[in-house]
PDB file of C-alpha atoms in Angstrom:
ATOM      1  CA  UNK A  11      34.302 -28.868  21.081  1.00 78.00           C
ATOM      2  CA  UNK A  12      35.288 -25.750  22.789  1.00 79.00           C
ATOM      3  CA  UNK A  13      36.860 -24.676  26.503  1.00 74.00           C
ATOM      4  CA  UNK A  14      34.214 -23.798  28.481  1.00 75.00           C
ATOM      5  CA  UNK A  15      34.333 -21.255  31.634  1.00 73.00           C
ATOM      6  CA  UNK A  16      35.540 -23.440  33.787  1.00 76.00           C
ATOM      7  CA  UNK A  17      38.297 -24.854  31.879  1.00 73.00           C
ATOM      8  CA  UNK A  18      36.846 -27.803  30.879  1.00 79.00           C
ATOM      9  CA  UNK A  19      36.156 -29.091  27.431  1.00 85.00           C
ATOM     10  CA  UNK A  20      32.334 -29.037  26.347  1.00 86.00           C
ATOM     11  CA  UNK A  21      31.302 -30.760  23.440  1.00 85.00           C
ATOM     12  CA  UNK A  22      28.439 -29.078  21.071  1.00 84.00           C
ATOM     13  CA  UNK A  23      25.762 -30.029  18.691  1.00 83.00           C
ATOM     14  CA  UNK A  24      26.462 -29.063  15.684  1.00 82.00           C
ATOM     15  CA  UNK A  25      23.123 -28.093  14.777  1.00 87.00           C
ATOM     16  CA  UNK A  26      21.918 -26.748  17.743  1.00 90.00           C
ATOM     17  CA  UNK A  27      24.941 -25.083  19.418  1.00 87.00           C
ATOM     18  CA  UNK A  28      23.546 -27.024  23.180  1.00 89.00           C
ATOM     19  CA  UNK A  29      26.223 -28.698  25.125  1.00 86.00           C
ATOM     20  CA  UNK A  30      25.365 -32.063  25.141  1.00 86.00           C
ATOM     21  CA  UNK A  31      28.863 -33.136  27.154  1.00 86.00           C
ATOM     22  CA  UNK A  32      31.172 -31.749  29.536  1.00 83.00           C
ATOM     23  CA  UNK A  33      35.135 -33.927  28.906  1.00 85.00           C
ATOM     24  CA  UNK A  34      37.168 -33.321  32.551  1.00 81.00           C
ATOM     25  CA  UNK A  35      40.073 -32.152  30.878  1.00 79.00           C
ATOM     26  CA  UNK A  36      42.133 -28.930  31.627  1.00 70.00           C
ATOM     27  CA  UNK A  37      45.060 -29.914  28.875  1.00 73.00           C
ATOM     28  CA  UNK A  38      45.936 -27.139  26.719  1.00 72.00           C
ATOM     29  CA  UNK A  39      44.955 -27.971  23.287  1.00 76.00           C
ATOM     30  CA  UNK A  40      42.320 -30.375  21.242  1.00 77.00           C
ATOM     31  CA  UNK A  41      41.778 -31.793  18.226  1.00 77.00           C
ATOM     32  CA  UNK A  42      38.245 -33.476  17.269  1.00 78.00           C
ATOM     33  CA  UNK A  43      38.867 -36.996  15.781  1.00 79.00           C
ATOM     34  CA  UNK A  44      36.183 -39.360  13.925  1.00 73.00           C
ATOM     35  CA  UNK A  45      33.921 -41.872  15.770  1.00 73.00           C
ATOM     36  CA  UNK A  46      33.094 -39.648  18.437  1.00 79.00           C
ATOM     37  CA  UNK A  47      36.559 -39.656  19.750  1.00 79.00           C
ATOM     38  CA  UNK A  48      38.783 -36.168  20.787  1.00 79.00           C
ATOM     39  CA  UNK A  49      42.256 -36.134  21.834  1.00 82.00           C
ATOM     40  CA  UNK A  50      43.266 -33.609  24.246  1.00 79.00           C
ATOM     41  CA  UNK A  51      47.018 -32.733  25.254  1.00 73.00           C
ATOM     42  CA  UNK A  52      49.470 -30.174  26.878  1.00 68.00           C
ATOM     43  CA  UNK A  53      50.991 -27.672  24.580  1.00 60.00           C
ATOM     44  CA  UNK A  54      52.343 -25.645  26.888  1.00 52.00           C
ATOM     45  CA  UNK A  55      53.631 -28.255  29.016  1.00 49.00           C
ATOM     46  CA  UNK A  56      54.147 -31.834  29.649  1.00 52.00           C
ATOM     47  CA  UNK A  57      56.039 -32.559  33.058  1.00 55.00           C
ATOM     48  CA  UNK A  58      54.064 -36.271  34.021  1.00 58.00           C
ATOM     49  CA  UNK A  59      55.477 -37.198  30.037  1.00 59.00           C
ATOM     50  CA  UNK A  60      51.327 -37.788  28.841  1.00 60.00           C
ATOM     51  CA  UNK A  61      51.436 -36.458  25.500  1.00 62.00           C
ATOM     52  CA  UNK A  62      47.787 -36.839  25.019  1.00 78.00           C
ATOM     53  CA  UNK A  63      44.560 -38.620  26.420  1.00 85.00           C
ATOM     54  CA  UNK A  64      41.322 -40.012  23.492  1.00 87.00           C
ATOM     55  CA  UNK A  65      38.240 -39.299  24.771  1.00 87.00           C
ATOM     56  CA  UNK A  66      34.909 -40.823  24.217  1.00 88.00           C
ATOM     57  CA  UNK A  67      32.747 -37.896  23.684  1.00 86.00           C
ATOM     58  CA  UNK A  68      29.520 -39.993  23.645  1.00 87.00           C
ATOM     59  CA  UNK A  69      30.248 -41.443  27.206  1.00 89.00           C
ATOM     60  CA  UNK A  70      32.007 -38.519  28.644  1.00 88.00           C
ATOM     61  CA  UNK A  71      35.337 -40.733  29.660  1.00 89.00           C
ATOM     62  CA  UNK A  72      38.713 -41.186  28.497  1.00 88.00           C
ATOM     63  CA  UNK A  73      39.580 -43.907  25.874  1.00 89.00           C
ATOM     64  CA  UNK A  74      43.454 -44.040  26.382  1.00 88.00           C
ATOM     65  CA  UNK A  75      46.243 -42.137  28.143  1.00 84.00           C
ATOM     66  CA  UNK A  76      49.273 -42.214  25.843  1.00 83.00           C
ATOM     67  CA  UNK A  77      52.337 -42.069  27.457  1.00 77.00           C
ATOM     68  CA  UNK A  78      55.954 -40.980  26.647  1.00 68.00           C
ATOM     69  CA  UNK A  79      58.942 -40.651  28.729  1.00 64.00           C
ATOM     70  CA  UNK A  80      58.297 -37.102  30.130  1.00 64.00           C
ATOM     71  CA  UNK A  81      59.663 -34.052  28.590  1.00 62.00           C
ATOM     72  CA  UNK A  82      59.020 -30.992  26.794  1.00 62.00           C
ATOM     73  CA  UNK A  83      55.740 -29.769  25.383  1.00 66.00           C
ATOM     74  CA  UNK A  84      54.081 -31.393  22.617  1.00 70.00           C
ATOM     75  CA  UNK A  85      54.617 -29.128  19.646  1.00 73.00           C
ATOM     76  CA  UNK A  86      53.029 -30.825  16.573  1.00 77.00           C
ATOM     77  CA  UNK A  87      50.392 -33.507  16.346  1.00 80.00           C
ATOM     78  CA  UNK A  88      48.581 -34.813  13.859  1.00 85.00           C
ATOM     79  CA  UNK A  89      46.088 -37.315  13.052  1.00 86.00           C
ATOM     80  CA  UNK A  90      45.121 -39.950   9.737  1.00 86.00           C
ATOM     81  CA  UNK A  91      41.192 -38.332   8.242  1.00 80.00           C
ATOM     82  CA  UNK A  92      40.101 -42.212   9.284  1.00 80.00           C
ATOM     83  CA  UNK A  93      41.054 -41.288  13.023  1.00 79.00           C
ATOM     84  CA  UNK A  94      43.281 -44.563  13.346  1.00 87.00           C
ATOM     85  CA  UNK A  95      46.748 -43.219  13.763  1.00 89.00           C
ATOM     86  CA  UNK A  96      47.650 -40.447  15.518  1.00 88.00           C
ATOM     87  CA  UNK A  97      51.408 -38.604  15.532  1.00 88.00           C
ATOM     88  CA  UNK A  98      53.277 -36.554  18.336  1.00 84.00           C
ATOM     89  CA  UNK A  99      55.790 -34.605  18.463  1.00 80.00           C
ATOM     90  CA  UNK A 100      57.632 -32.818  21.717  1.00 71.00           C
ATOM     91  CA  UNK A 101      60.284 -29.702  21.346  1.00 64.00           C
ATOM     92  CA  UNK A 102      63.405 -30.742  23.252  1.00 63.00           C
ATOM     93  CA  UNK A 103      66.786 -32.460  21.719  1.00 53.00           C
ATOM     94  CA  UNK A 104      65.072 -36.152  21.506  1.00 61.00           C
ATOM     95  CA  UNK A 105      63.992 -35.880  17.281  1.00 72.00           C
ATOM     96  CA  UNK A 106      61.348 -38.718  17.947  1.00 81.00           C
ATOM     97  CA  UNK A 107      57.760 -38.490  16.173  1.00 86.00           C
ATOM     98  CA  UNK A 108      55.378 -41.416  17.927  1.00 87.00           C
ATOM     99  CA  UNK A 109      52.937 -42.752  16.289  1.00 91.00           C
ATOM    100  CA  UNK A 110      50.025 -44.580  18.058  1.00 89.00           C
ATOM    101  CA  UNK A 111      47.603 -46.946  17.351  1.00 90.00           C
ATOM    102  CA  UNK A 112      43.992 -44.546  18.249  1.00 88.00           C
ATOM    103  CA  UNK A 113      42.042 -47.725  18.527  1.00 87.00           C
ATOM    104  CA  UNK A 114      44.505 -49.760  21.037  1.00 90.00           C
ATOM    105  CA  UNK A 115      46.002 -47.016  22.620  1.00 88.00           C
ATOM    106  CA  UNK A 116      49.671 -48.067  22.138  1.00 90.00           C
ATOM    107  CA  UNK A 117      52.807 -46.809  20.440  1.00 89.00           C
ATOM    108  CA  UNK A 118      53.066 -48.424  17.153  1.00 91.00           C
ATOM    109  CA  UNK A 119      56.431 -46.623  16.373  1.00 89.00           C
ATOM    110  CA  UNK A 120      58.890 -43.936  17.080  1.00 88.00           C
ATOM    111  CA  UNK A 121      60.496 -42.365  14.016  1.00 88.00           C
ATOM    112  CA  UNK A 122      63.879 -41.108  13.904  1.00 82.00           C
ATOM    113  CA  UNK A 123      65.388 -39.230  11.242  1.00 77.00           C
ATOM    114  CA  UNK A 124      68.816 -40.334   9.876  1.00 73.00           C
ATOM    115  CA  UNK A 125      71.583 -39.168  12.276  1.00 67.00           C
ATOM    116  CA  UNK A 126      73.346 -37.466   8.906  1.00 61.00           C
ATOM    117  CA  UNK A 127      70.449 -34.761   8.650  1.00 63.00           C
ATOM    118  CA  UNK A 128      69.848 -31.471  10.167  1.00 58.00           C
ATOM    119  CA  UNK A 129      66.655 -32.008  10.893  1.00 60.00           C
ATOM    120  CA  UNK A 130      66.574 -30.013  14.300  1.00 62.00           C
ATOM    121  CA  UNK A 131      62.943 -29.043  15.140  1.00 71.00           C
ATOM    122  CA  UNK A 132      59.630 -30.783  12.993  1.00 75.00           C
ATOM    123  CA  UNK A 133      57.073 -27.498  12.079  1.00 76.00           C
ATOM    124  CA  UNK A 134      54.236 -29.712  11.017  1.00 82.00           C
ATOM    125  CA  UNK A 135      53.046 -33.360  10.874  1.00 87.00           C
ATOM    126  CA  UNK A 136      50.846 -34.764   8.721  1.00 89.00           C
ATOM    127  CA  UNK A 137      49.171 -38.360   8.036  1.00 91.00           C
ATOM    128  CA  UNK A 138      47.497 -40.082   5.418  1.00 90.00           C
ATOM    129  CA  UNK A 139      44.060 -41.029   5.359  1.00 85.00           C
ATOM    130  CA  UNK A 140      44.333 -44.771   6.124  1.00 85.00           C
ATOM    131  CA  UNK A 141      48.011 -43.579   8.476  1.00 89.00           C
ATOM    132  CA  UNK A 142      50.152 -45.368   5.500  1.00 90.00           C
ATOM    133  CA  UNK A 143      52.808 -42.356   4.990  1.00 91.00           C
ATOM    134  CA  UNK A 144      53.388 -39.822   7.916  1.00 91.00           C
ATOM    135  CA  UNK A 145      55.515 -36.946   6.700  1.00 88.00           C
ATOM    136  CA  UNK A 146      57.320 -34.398   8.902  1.00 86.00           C
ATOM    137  CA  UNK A 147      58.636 -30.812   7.637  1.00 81.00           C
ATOM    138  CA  UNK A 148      61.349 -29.532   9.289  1.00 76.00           C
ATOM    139  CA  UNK A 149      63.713 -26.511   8.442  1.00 71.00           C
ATOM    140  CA  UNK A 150      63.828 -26.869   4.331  1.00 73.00           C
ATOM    141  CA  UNK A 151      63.272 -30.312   4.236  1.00 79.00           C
ATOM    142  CA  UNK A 152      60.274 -33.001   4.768  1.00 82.00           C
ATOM    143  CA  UNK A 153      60.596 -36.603   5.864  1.00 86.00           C
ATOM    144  CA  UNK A 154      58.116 -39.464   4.775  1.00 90.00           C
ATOM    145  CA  UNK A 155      57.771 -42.402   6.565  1.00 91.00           C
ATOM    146  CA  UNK A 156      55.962 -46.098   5.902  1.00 92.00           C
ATOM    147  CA  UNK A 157      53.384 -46.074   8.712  1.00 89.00           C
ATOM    148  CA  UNK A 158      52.955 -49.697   8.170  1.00 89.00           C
ATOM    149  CA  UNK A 159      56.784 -50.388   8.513  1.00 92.00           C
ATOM    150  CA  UNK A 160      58.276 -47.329  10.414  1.00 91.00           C
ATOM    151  CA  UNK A 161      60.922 -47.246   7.858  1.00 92.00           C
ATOM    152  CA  UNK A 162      61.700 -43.979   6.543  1.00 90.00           C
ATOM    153  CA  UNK A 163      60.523 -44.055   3.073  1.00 89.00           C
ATOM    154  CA  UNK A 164      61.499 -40.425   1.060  1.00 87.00           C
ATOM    155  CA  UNK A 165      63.672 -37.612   2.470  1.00 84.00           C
ATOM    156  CA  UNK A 166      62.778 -34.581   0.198  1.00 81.00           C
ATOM    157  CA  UNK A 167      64.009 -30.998   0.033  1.00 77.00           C
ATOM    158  CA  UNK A 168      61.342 -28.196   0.539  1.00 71.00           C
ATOM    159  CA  UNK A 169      61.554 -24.688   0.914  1.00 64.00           C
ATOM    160  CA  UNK A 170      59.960 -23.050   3.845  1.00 61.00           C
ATOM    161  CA  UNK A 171      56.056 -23.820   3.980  1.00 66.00           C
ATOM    162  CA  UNK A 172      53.752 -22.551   6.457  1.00 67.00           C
ATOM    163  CA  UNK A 173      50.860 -25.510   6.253  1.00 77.00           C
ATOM    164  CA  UNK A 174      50.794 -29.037   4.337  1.00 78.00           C
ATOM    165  CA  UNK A 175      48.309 -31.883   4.316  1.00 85.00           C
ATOM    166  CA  UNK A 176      47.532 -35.181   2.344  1.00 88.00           C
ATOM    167  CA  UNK A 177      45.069 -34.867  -0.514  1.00 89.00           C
ATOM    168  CA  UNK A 178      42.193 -36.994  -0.023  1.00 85.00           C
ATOM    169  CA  UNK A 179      43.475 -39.901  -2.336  1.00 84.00           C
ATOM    170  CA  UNK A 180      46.363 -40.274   0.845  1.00 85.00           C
ATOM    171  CA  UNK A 181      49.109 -40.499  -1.698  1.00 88.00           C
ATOM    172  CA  UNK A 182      50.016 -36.842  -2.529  1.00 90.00           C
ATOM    173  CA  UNK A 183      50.141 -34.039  -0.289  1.00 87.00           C
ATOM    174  CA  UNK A 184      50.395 -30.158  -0.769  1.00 87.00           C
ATOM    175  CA  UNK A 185      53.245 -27.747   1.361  1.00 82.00           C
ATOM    176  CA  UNK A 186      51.886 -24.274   1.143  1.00 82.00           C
ATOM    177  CA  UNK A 187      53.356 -20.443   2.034  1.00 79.00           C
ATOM    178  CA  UNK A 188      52.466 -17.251   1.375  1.00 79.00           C
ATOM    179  CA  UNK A 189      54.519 -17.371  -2.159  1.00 81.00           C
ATOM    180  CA  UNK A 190      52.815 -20.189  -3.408  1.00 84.00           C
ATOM    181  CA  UNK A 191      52.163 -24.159  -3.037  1.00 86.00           C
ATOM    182  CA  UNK A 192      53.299 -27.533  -4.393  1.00 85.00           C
ATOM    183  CA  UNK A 193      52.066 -30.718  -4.781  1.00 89.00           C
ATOM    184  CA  UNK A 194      54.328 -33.906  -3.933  1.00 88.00           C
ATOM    185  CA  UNK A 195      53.551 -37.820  -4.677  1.00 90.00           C
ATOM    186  CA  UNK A 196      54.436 -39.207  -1.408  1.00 88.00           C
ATOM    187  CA  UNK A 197      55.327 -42.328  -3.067  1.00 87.00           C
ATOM    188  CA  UNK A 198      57.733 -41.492  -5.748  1.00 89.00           C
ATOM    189  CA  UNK A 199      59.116 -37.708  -3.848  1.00 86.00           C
ATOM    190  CA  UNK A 200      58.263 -36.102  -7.333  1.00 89.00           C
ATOM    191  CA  UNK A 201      57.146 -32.524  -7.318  1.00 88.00           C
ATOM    192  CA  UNK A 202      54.317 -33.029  -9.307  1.00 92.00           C
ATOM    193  CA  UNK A 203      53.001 -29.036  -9.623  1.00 90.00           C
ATOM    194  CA  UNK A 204      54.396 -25.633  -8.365  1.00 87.00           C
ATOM    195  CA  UNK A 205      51.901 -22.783  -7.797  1.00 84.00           C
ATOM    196  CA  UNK A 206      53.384 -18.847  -7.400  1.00 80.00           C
TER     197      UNK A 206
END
């Protein structure tokens, strides 16, 4: 998927480069999900508080408009390899991930961190494969939450990373920089390996 001239998305084949779909959507950024779904949403701005919109790249139409109470941009968003959950995050003074259901459409949870941290803006988001843990990385410190419960499960110290995902098991997860890289158990918030 890629913006085409006139600001809409166009959907590819893969093996032959031809457009084979044209998605009405002038939001900002995109992210390609499994089952021939794409979410598209506003980075640069949100005023009408729709944080993003599924599409169904087969029929050309939109799947779901999720909706927040408007706000800021959305700054971070991620999404679980298996495409079923989906997290947001918006800049602004409101510290709220949500985390939606792709398949309904709905808000399954908002996340809060504890009021005692000083967690003050979330970098990154990241989801595990099956949308079990959801962790957040803010300044020095990453948050991992049950995404079956919505209770916040580990709150772990980290210095600065520049990129972290889930390993393909969905239980540990790498945070990455430019010094190095470590390797956490989402489960247990043991540092399993450091890499310099």
């Amino acid at each position: 998927a890629m913006r085409g001239a006139d600001g809409a998305v166009v959907v590819r084949d893969a093996a032959s480069g031809q457009a084979v779909q044209h998605l009405d959507s002038r939001d900002h950024d995109m992210l390609v999900l499994g089952n021939s779904q794409l979410v598209t949403w506003n980075g640069v701005s949100s005023p009408d508080g729709r944080p993003a919109t599924i599409w169904n790249v087969t029929s050309g139409s939109p799947r779901h408009e999720l909706w927040m109470p408007p706000g800021r941009e959305v700054y971070a968003l991620a999404a679980s390899p298996c495409s079923s959950t989906l997290a947001t995050w918006r800049c602004g003074d409101e510290h709220v991930i949500y985390v939606w259901d792709v398949e309904a459409g709905r808000l399954q949870w908002e996340l809060r961190p504890p009021p005692a941290s000083a967690l003050r803006c979330i970098f990154d988001l990241a989801v595990s494969r099956g949308g079990e843990r959801i962790v957040a990385e803010g300044f020095e410190e990453l948050f991992v939450w049950d995404g079956i419960t919505g209770e916040l499960h580990r709150h772990l110290p980290l210095t600065s990373s520049n990129w972290f995902t889930f390993l393909p098991g969905g239980r540990h997860f790498v945070a990455a920089n430019s010094s190095g890289a470590a390797v956490w158990d989402s489960e247990t918030g043991q540092l399993l390996v450091a890499l310099e």
